[in-house]
Amino acid sequence: MLIKIYPENPNEKAIEQVVEVLKKGGLIIYPTDTIYGLGCDITNPKAIEKICRIRGIKPEKANFSFICHDLKHISDYIKPIDNTTFRVLKKALPGPFTFIFNANNNVPKLLSSNKKTVGIRVPDNNIARCIVKELDNPILSTSIKDDDDVIEYSTDPELIHEKYENLVDLVIDGGYGDNEASTVIDCTNGEFEVIREGKGNIEDFL
């Protein structure tokens, strides 16, 4: 199923429809402020396993991120952070960053058996954040990769739907996506260590 949602003013009924799919253990493809993501409800182990099968990886080895609604939402899943880190997050988010933190016990066991860390995103995209707010817990997220050697990520929601319609329950058309992923920053030692350069520049917020 492909549904159109406008990022400037997401339709409430459409958001509720998406959340209903997630609550039933369905998989969705949705827009962010960078690339399109494949996601599910983090509290649903079967849905997480489905995503792992699509990506051909084991849950405990996967580097998934959590899409959160805001800073308060983030604090539910990570160990306490210092004031400096908090100030940077406050300036940088919502934005095109994935921050890696030490995970607390709220992170589902399936996802933290080997790793004690969690990647957190608060994308600057109303559709993604409205879904998470309505769902009342984060979406587990992984990027939609493209088989093309030149284009790393799929950007056209209609083409994404054609490719994934038999693998996922719902694809959201939120307009063309970007072809540049988020910048990944490791904050587990209290520093801001860039481990993947992407769309965001953390230097602007330090």
PDB file of C-alpha atoms in Angstrom:
ATOM      1  CA  MET A   1       0.000   0.000   0.000  1.00  0.00           C
ATOM      2  CA  LEU A   2       1.301   3.447  -0.965  1.00  0.00           C
ATOM      3  CA  ILE A   3      -0.107   6.511   0.797  1.00  0.00           C
ATOM      4  CA  LYS A   4       0.687  10.169   0.194  1.00  0.00           C
ATOM      5  CA  ILE A   5       1.396  12.355   3.230  1.00  0.00           C
ATOM      6  CA  TYR A   6       2.518  15.977   2.932  1.00  0.00           C
ATOM      7  CA  PRO A   7       5.432  16.813   5.280  1.00  0.00           C
ATOM      8  CA  GLU A   8       4.370  20.457   5.767  1.00  0.00           C
ATOM      9  CA  ASN A   9       1.070  19.407   7.329  1.00  0.00           C
ATOM     10  CA  PRO A  10       0.754  15.630   7.874  1.00  0.00           C
ATOM     11  CA  ASN A  11      -2.840  14.399   7.689  1.00  0.00           C
ATOM     12  CA  GLU A  12      -3.920  13.131  11.109  1.00  0.00           C
ATOM     13  CA  LYS A  13      -6.012  10.264   9.722  1.00  0.00           C
ATOM     14  CA  ALA A  14      -3.128   9.085   7.537  1.00  0.00           C
ATOM     15  CA  ILE A  15      -0.729   9.176  10.520  1.00  0.00           C
ATOM     16  CA  GLU A  16      -3.213   7.108  12.548  1.00  0.00           C
ATOM     17  CA  GLN A  17      -3.411   4.614   9.668  1.00  0.00           C
ATOM     18  CA  VAL A  18       0.392   4.249   9.683  1.00  0.00           C
ATOM     19  CA  VAL A  19       0.479   3.790  13.468  1.00  0.00           C
ATOM     20  CA  GLU A  20      -2.215   1.117  13.229  1.00  0.00           C
ATOM     21  CA  VAL A  21       0.010  -0.830  10.815  1.00  0.00           C
ATOM     22  CA  LEU A  22       2.988  -0.503  13.205  1.00  0.00           C
ATOM     23  CA  LYS A  23       0.965  -1.611  16.231  1.00  0.00           C
ATOM     24  CA  LYS A  24      -0.072  -4.760  14.359  1.00  0.00           C
ATOM     25  CA  GLY A  25       3.588  -5.641  13.758  1.00  0.00           C
ATOM     26  CA  GLY A  26       3.711  -4.260  10.213  1.00  0.00           C
ATOM     27  CA  LEU A  27       6.709  -2.777   8.410  1.00  0.00           C
ATOM     28  CA  ILE A  28       6.680   0.686   6.887  1.00  0.00           C
ATOM     29  CA  ILE A  29       8.915   2.710   4.589  1.00  0.00           C
ATOM     30  CA  TYR A  30       8.837   6.399   5.441  1.00  0.00           C
ATOM     31  CA  PRO A  31      10.659   9.666   4.709  1.00  0.00           C
ATOM     32  CA  THR A  32      13.163  11.383   6.987  1.00  0.00           C
ATOM     33  CA  ASP A  33      15.207  14.573   6.569  1.00  0.00           C
ATOM     34  CA  THR A  34      17.859  12.507   4.775  1.00  0.00           C
ATOM     35  CA  ILE A  35      16.940   9.222   3.058  1.00  0.00           C
ATOM     36  CA  TYR A  36      13.923   6.934   3.163  1.00  0.00           C
ATOM     37  CA  GLY A  37      13.911   4.465   6.054  1.00  0.00           C
ATOM     38  CA  LEU A  38      12.520   0.982   6.635  1.00  0.00           C
ATOM     39  CA  GLY A  39      10.953   0.840  10.082  1.00  0.00           C
ATOM     40  CA  CYS A  40       8.840  -0.985  12.649  1.00  0.00           C
ATOM     41  CA  ASP A  41       7.705  -0.645  16.260  1.00  0.00           C
ATOM     42  CA  ILE A  42      10.755  -1.266  18.511  1.00  0.00           C
ATOM     43  CA  THR A  43       8.569  -3.177  20.988  1.00  0.00           C
ATOM     44  CA  ASN A  44       7.622  -5.857  18.437  1.00  0.00           C
ATOM     45  CA  PRO A  45      10.271  -8.635  18.226  1.00  0.00           C
ATOM     46  CA  LYS A  46       8.615 -10.356  15.236  1.00  0.00           C
ATOM     47  CA  ALA A  47       8.633  -7.109  13.227  1.00  0.00           C
ATOM     48  CA  ILE A  48      12.304  -6.552  14.127  1.00  0.00           C
ATOM     49  CA  GLU A  49      13.126 -10.069  12.935  1.00  0.00           C
ATOM     50  CA  LYS A  50      11.288  -9.395   9.643  1.00  0.00           C
ATOM     51  CA  ILE A  51      13.444  -6.309   9.026  1.00  0.00           C
ATOM     52  CA  CYS A  52      16.567  -8.338   9.811  1.00  0.00           C
ATOM     53  CA  ARG A  53      15.523 -10.964   7.258  1.00  0.00           C
ATOM     54  CA  ILE A  54      14.991  -8.300   4.586  1.00  0.00           C
ATOM     55  CA  ARG A  55      18.426  -6.846   5.330  1.00  0.00           C
ATOM     56  CA  GLY A  56      20.055 -10.303   5.736  1.00  0.00           C
ATOM     57  CA  ILE A  57      21.472  -9.607   9.206  1.00  0.00           C
ATOM     58  CA  LYS A  58      21.119 -10.961  12.736  1.00  0.00           C
ATOM     59  CA  PRO A  59      19.292  -8.678  15.217  1.00  0.00           C
ATOM     60  CA  GLU A  60      22.169  -8.666  17.707  1.00  0.00           C
ATOM     61  CA  LYS A  61      24.644  -7.618  14.989  1.00  0.00           C
ATOM     62  CA  ALA A  62      22.423  -4.969  13.423  1.00  0.00           C
ATOM     63  CA  ASN A  63      23.206  -1.253  13.569  1.00  0.00           C
ATOM     64  CA  PHE A  64      19.662   0.029  13.613  1.00  0.00           C
ATOM     65  CA  SER A  65      18.753   3.435  14.932  1.00  0.00           C
ATOM     66  CA  PHE A  66      15.750   4.596  16.934  1.00  0.00           C
ATOM     67  CA  ILE A  67      13.662   7.423  15.509  1.00  0.00           C
ATOM     68  CA  CYS A  68      12.566   9.552  18.473  1.00  0.00           C
ATOM     69  CA  HIS A  69      10.231  12.526  18.690  1.00  0.00           C
ATOM     70  CA  ASP A  70      12.323  14.853  20.864  1.00  0.00           C
ATOM     71  CA  LEU A  71      15.068  15.077  23.516  1.00  0.00           C
ATOM     72  CA  LYS A  72      12.860  13.814  26.310  1.00  0.00           C
ATOM     73  CA  HIS A  73      12.030  10.784  24.215  1.00  0.00           C
ATOM     74  CA  ILE A  74      15.766  10.087  23.738  1.00  0.00           C
ATOM     75  CA  SER A  75      16.401  10.079  27.500  1.00  0.00           C
ATOM     76  CA  ASP A  76      14.044   7.115  27.885  1.00  0.00           C
ATOM     77  CA  TYR A  77      16.558   4.851  26.092  1.00  0.00           C
ATOM     78  CA  ILE A  78      20.033   6.097  26.943  1.00  0.00           C
ATOM     79  CA  LYS A  79      22.191   6.323  30.051  1.00  0.00           C
ATOM     80  CA  PRO A  80      22.469   9.824  31.559  1.00  0.00           C
ATOM     81  CA  ILE A  81      24.532  12.309  29.552  1.00  0.00           C
ATOM     82  CA  ASP A  82      26.472  15.387  30.685  1.00  0.00           C
ATOM     83  CA  ASN A  83      25.269  18.972  30.260  1.00  0.00           C
ATOM     84  CA  THR A  84      27.656  19.729  27.387  1.00  0.00           C
ATOM     85  CA  THR A  85      26.339  16.804  25.334  1.00  0.00           C
ATOM     86  CA  PHE A  86      22.763  17.792  26.139  1.00  0.00           C
ATOM     87  CA  ARG A  87      23.366  21.378  24.972  1.00  0.00           C
ATOM     88  CA  VAL A  88      24.798  20.181  21.648  1.00  0.00           C
ATOM     89  CA  LEU A  89      21.845  17.833  21.101  1.00  0.00           C
ATOM     90  CA  LYS A  90      19.436  20.649  21.864  1.00  0.00           C
ATOM     91  CA  LYS A  91      21.029  22.780  19.139  1.00  0.00           C
ATOM     92  CA  ALA A  92      21.544  20.000  16.555  1.00  0.00           C
ATOM     93  CA  LEU A  93      18.156  18.269  16.798  1.00  0.00           C
ATOM     94  CA  PRO A  94      15.854  17.839  15.013  1.00  0.00           C
ATOM     95  CA  GLY A  95      18.474  17.352  12.301  1.00  0.00           C
ATOM     96  CA  PRO A  96      20.383  14.967  10.011  1.00  0.00           C
ATOM     97  CA  PHE A  97      22.398  13.208  12.706  1.00  0.00           C
ATOM     98  CA  THR A  98      22.517   9.749  14.271  1.00  0.00           C
ATOM     99  CA  PHE A  99      24.005   9.930  17.773  1.00  0.00           C
ATOM    100  CA  ILE A 100      25.329   6.735  19.343  1.00  0.00           C
ATOM    101  CA  PHE A 101      24.895   6.514  23.118  1.00  0.00           C
ATOM    102  CA  ASN A 102      25.257   3.947  25.863  1.00  0.00           C
ATOM    103  CA  ALA A 103      21.915   2.150  26.030  1.00  0.00           C
ATOM    104  CA  ASN A 104      19.863   1.735  29.193  1.00  0.00           C
ATOM    105  CA  ASN A 105      17.607  -1.206  30.095  1.00  0.00           C
ATOM    106  CA  ASN A 106      14.622   0.127  28.124  1.00  0.00           C
ATOM    107  CA  VAL A 107      16.267  -0.918  24.847  1.00  0.00           C
ATOM    108  CA  PRO A 108      14.663  -4.222  23.779  1.00  0.00           C
ATOM    109  CA  LYS A 109      16.806  -7.244  24.671  1.00  0.00           C
ATOM    110  CA  LEU A 110      16.690  -8.487  21.084  1.00  0.00           C
ATOM    111  CA  LEU A 111      18.630  -5.384  20.028  1.00  0.00           C
ATOM    112  CA  SER A 112      21.114  -5.066  22.866  1.00  0.00           C
ATOM    113  CA  SER A 113      22.323  -8.626  23.449  1.00  0.00           C
ATOM    114  CA  ASN A 114      25.829  -7.939  22.087  1.00  0.00           C
ATOM    115  CA  LYS A 115      25.920  -4.163  21.967  1.00  0.00           C
ATOM    116  CA  LYS A 116      25.312  -1.890  24.893  1.00  0.00           C
ATOM    117  CA  THR A 117      24.853   1.110  22.630  1.00  0.00           C
ATOM    118  CA  VAL A 118      21.967   2.585  20.685  1.00  0.00           C
ATOM    119  CA  GLY A 119      21.831   4.950  17.702  1.00  0.00           C
ATOM    120  CA  ILE A 120      19.297   7.749  18.146  1.00  0.00           C
ATOM    121  CA  ARG A 121      17.757  10.048  15.515  1.00  0.00           C
ATOM    122  CA  VAL A 122      15.332  12.961  15.754  1.00  0.00           C
ATOM    123  CA  PRO A 123      14.858  13.756  12.052  1.00  0.00           C
ATOM    124  CA  ASP A 124      13.785  17.179  10.891  1.00  0.00           C
ATOM    125  CA  ASN A 125      10.759  15.664   9.165  1.00  0.00           C
ATOM    126  CA  ASN A 126       7.205  16.152  10.413  1.00  0.00           C
ATOM    127  CA  ILE A 127       5.921  12.850   9.015  1.00  0.00           C
ATOM    128  CA  ALA A 128       8.456  10.702  10.875  1.00  0.00           C
ATOM    129  CA  ARG A 129       8.091  12.642  14.123  1.00  0.00           C
ATOM    130  CA  CYS A 130       4.260  12.670  14.010  1.00  0.00           C
ATOM    131  CA  ILE A 131       4.251   8.883  13.561  1.00  0.00           C
ATOM    132  CA  VAL A 132       6.545   8.392  16.563  1.00  0.00           C
ATOM    133  CA  LYS A 133       4.529  10.802  18.703  1.00  0.00           C
ATOM    134  CA  GLU A 134       1.268   9.017  17.869  1.00  0.00           C
ATOM    135  CA  LEU A 135       2.841   5.568  18.377  1.00  0.00           C
ATOM    136  CA  ASP A 136       4.252   6.713  21.739  1.00  0.00           C
ATOM    137  CA  ASN A 137       7.554   4.866  21.353  1.00  0.00           C
ATOM    138  CA  PRO A 138      10.383   4.999  18.802  1.00  0.00           C
ATOM    139  CA  ILE A 139      10.446   3.381  15.383  1.00  0.00           C
ATOM    140  CA  LEU A 140      13.337   1.048  14.692  1.00  0.00           C
ATOM    141  CA  SER A 141      14.960   2.296  11.505  1.00  0.00           C
ATOM    142  CA  THR A 142      17.371   1.223   8.796  1.00  0.00           C
ATOM    143  CA  SER A 143      18.187   2.883   5.465  1.00  0.00           C
ATOM    144  CA  ILE A 144      16.676   1.859   2.146  1.00  0.00           C
ATOM    145  CA  LYS A 145      19.685   0.959   0.009  1.00  0.00           C
ATOM    146  CA  ASP A 146      19.655   0.950  -3.782  1.00  0.00           C
ATOM    147  CA  ASP A 147      21.167  -1.779  -5.960  1.00  0.00           C
ATOM    148  CA  ASP A 148      22.501   0.875  -8.315  1.00  0.00           C
ATOM    149  CA  ASP A 149      26.282   1.400  -8.108  1.00  0.00           C
ATOM    150  CA  VAL A 150      25.990   5.151  -8.633  1.00  0.00           C
ATOM    151  CA  ILE A 151      22.895   5.963  -6.561  1.00  0.00           C
ATOM    152  CA  GLU A 152      23.465   4.565  -3.083  1.00  0.00           C
ATOM    153  CA  TYR A 153      19.964   5.259  -1.745  1.00  0.00           C
ATOM    154  CA  SER A 154      16.525   5.088  -3.349  1.00  0.00           C
ATOM    155  CA  THR A 155      14.884   8.526  -3.492  1.00  0.00           C
ATOM    156  CA  ASP A 156      11.658   8.066  -5.503  1.00  0.00           C
ATOM    157  CA  PRO A 157       8.828   6.776  -3.249  1.00  0.00           C
ATOM    158  CA  GLU A 158       6.937   5.256  -6.196  1.00  0.00           C
ATOM    159  CA  LEU A 159       9.966   3.224  -7.275  1.00  0.00           C
ATOM    160  CA  ILE A 160      10.576   2.243  -3.643  1.00  0.00           C
ATOM    161  CA  HIS A 161       6.978   1.028  -3.465  1.00  0.00           C
ATOM    162  CA  GLU A 162       7.397  -1.043  -6.650  1.00  0.00           C
ATOM    163  CA  LYS A 163      10.495  -2.683  -5.225  1.00  0.00           C
ATOM    164  CA  TYR A 164       9.279  -3.320  -1.676  1.00  0.00           C
ATOM    165  CA  GLU A 165       5.491  -3.685  -1.941  1.00  0.00           C
ATOM    166  CA  ASN A 166       5.649  -7.453  -1.315  1.00  0.00           C
ATOM    167  CA  LEU A 167       8.058  -7.074   1.625  1.00  0.00           C
ATOM    168  CA  VAL A 168       6.464  -4.266   3.627  1.00  0.00           C
ATOM    169  CA  ASP A 169       2.923  -3.343   4.634  1.00  0.00           C
ATOM    170  CA  LEU A 170       2.955   0.342   3.779  1.00  0.00           C
ATOM    171  CA  VAL A 171       5.078   2.874   1.912  1.00  0.00           C
ATOM    172  CA  ILE A 172       4.633   6.588   2.630  1.00  0.00           C
ATOM    173  CA  ASP A 173       5.083   8.968  -0.262  1.00  0.00           C
ATOM    174  CA  GLY A 174       6.390  12.091   1.435  1.00  0.00           C
ATOM    175  CA  GLY A 175       8.020  13.478  -1.715  1.00  0.00           C
ATOM    176  CA  TYR A 176      11.471  12.753  -3.093  1.00  0.00           C
ATOM    177  CA  GLY A 177      14.040  11.685  -0.500  1.00  0.00           C
ATOM    178  CA  ASP A 178      17.633  12.782  -0.241  1.00  0.00           C
ATOM    179  CA  ASN A 179      20.541  10.664  -1.460  1.00  0.00           C
ATOM    180  CA  GLU A 180      22.790  11.480   1.496  1.00  0.00           C
ATOM    181  CA  ALA A 181      22.527   9.654   4.814  1.00  0.00           C
ATOM    182  CA  SER A 182      22.780  11.166   8.291  1.00  0.00           C
ATOM    183  CA  THR A 183      26.116  11.943   9.910  1.00  0.00           C
ATOM    184  CA  VAL A 184      26.841   9.290  12.560  1.00  0.00           C
ATOM    185  CA  ILE A 185      28.457  10.512  15.778  1.00  0.00           C
ATOM    186  CA  ASP A 186      29.721   8.349  18.643  1.00  0.00           C
ATOM    187  CA  CYS A 187      28.976   9.972  22.010  1.00  0.00           C
ATOM    188  CA  THR A 188      29.638   6.927  24.215  1.00  0.00           C
ATOM    189  CA  ASN A 189      32.819   8.439  25.729  1.00  0.00           C
ATOM    190  CA  GLY A 190      31.491  11.937  26.259  1.00  0.00           C
ATOM    191  CA  GLU A 191      33.192  13.153  23.050  1.00  0.00           C
ATOM    192  CA  PHE A 192      31.665  13.816  19.628  1.00  0.00           C
ATOM    193  CA  GLU A 193      33.488  11.410  17.329  1.00  0.00           C
ATOM    194  CA  VAL A 194      32.266  11.421  13.728  1.00  0.00           C
ATOM    195  CA  ILE A 195      32.269   7.844  12.452  1.00  0.00           C
ATOM    196  CA  ARG A 196      30.406   8.508   9.198  1.00  0.00           C
ATOM    197  CA  GLU A 197      30.299  11.809   7.344  1.00  0.00           C
ATOM    198  CA  GLY A 198      26.814  12.536   6.036  1.00  0.00           C
ATOM    199  CA  LYS A 199      24.409  15.394   5.539  1.00  0.00           C
ATOM    200  CA  GLY A 200      24.899  17.067   8.930  1.00  0.00           C
ATOM    201  CA  ASN A 201      27.972  19.006  10.083  1.00  0.00           C
ATOM    202  CA  ILE A 202      28.320  18.688  13.864  1.00  0.00           C
ATOM    203  CA  GLU A 203      31.012  21.410  13.936  1.00  0.00           C
ATOM    204  CA  ASP A 204      28.207  23.945  13.468  1.00  0.00           C
ATOM    205  CA  PHE A 205      26.827  23.032  16.906  1.00  0.00           C
ATOM    206  CA  LEU A 206      29.924  22.474  19.045  1.00  0.00           C
TER     207      LEU A 206
END
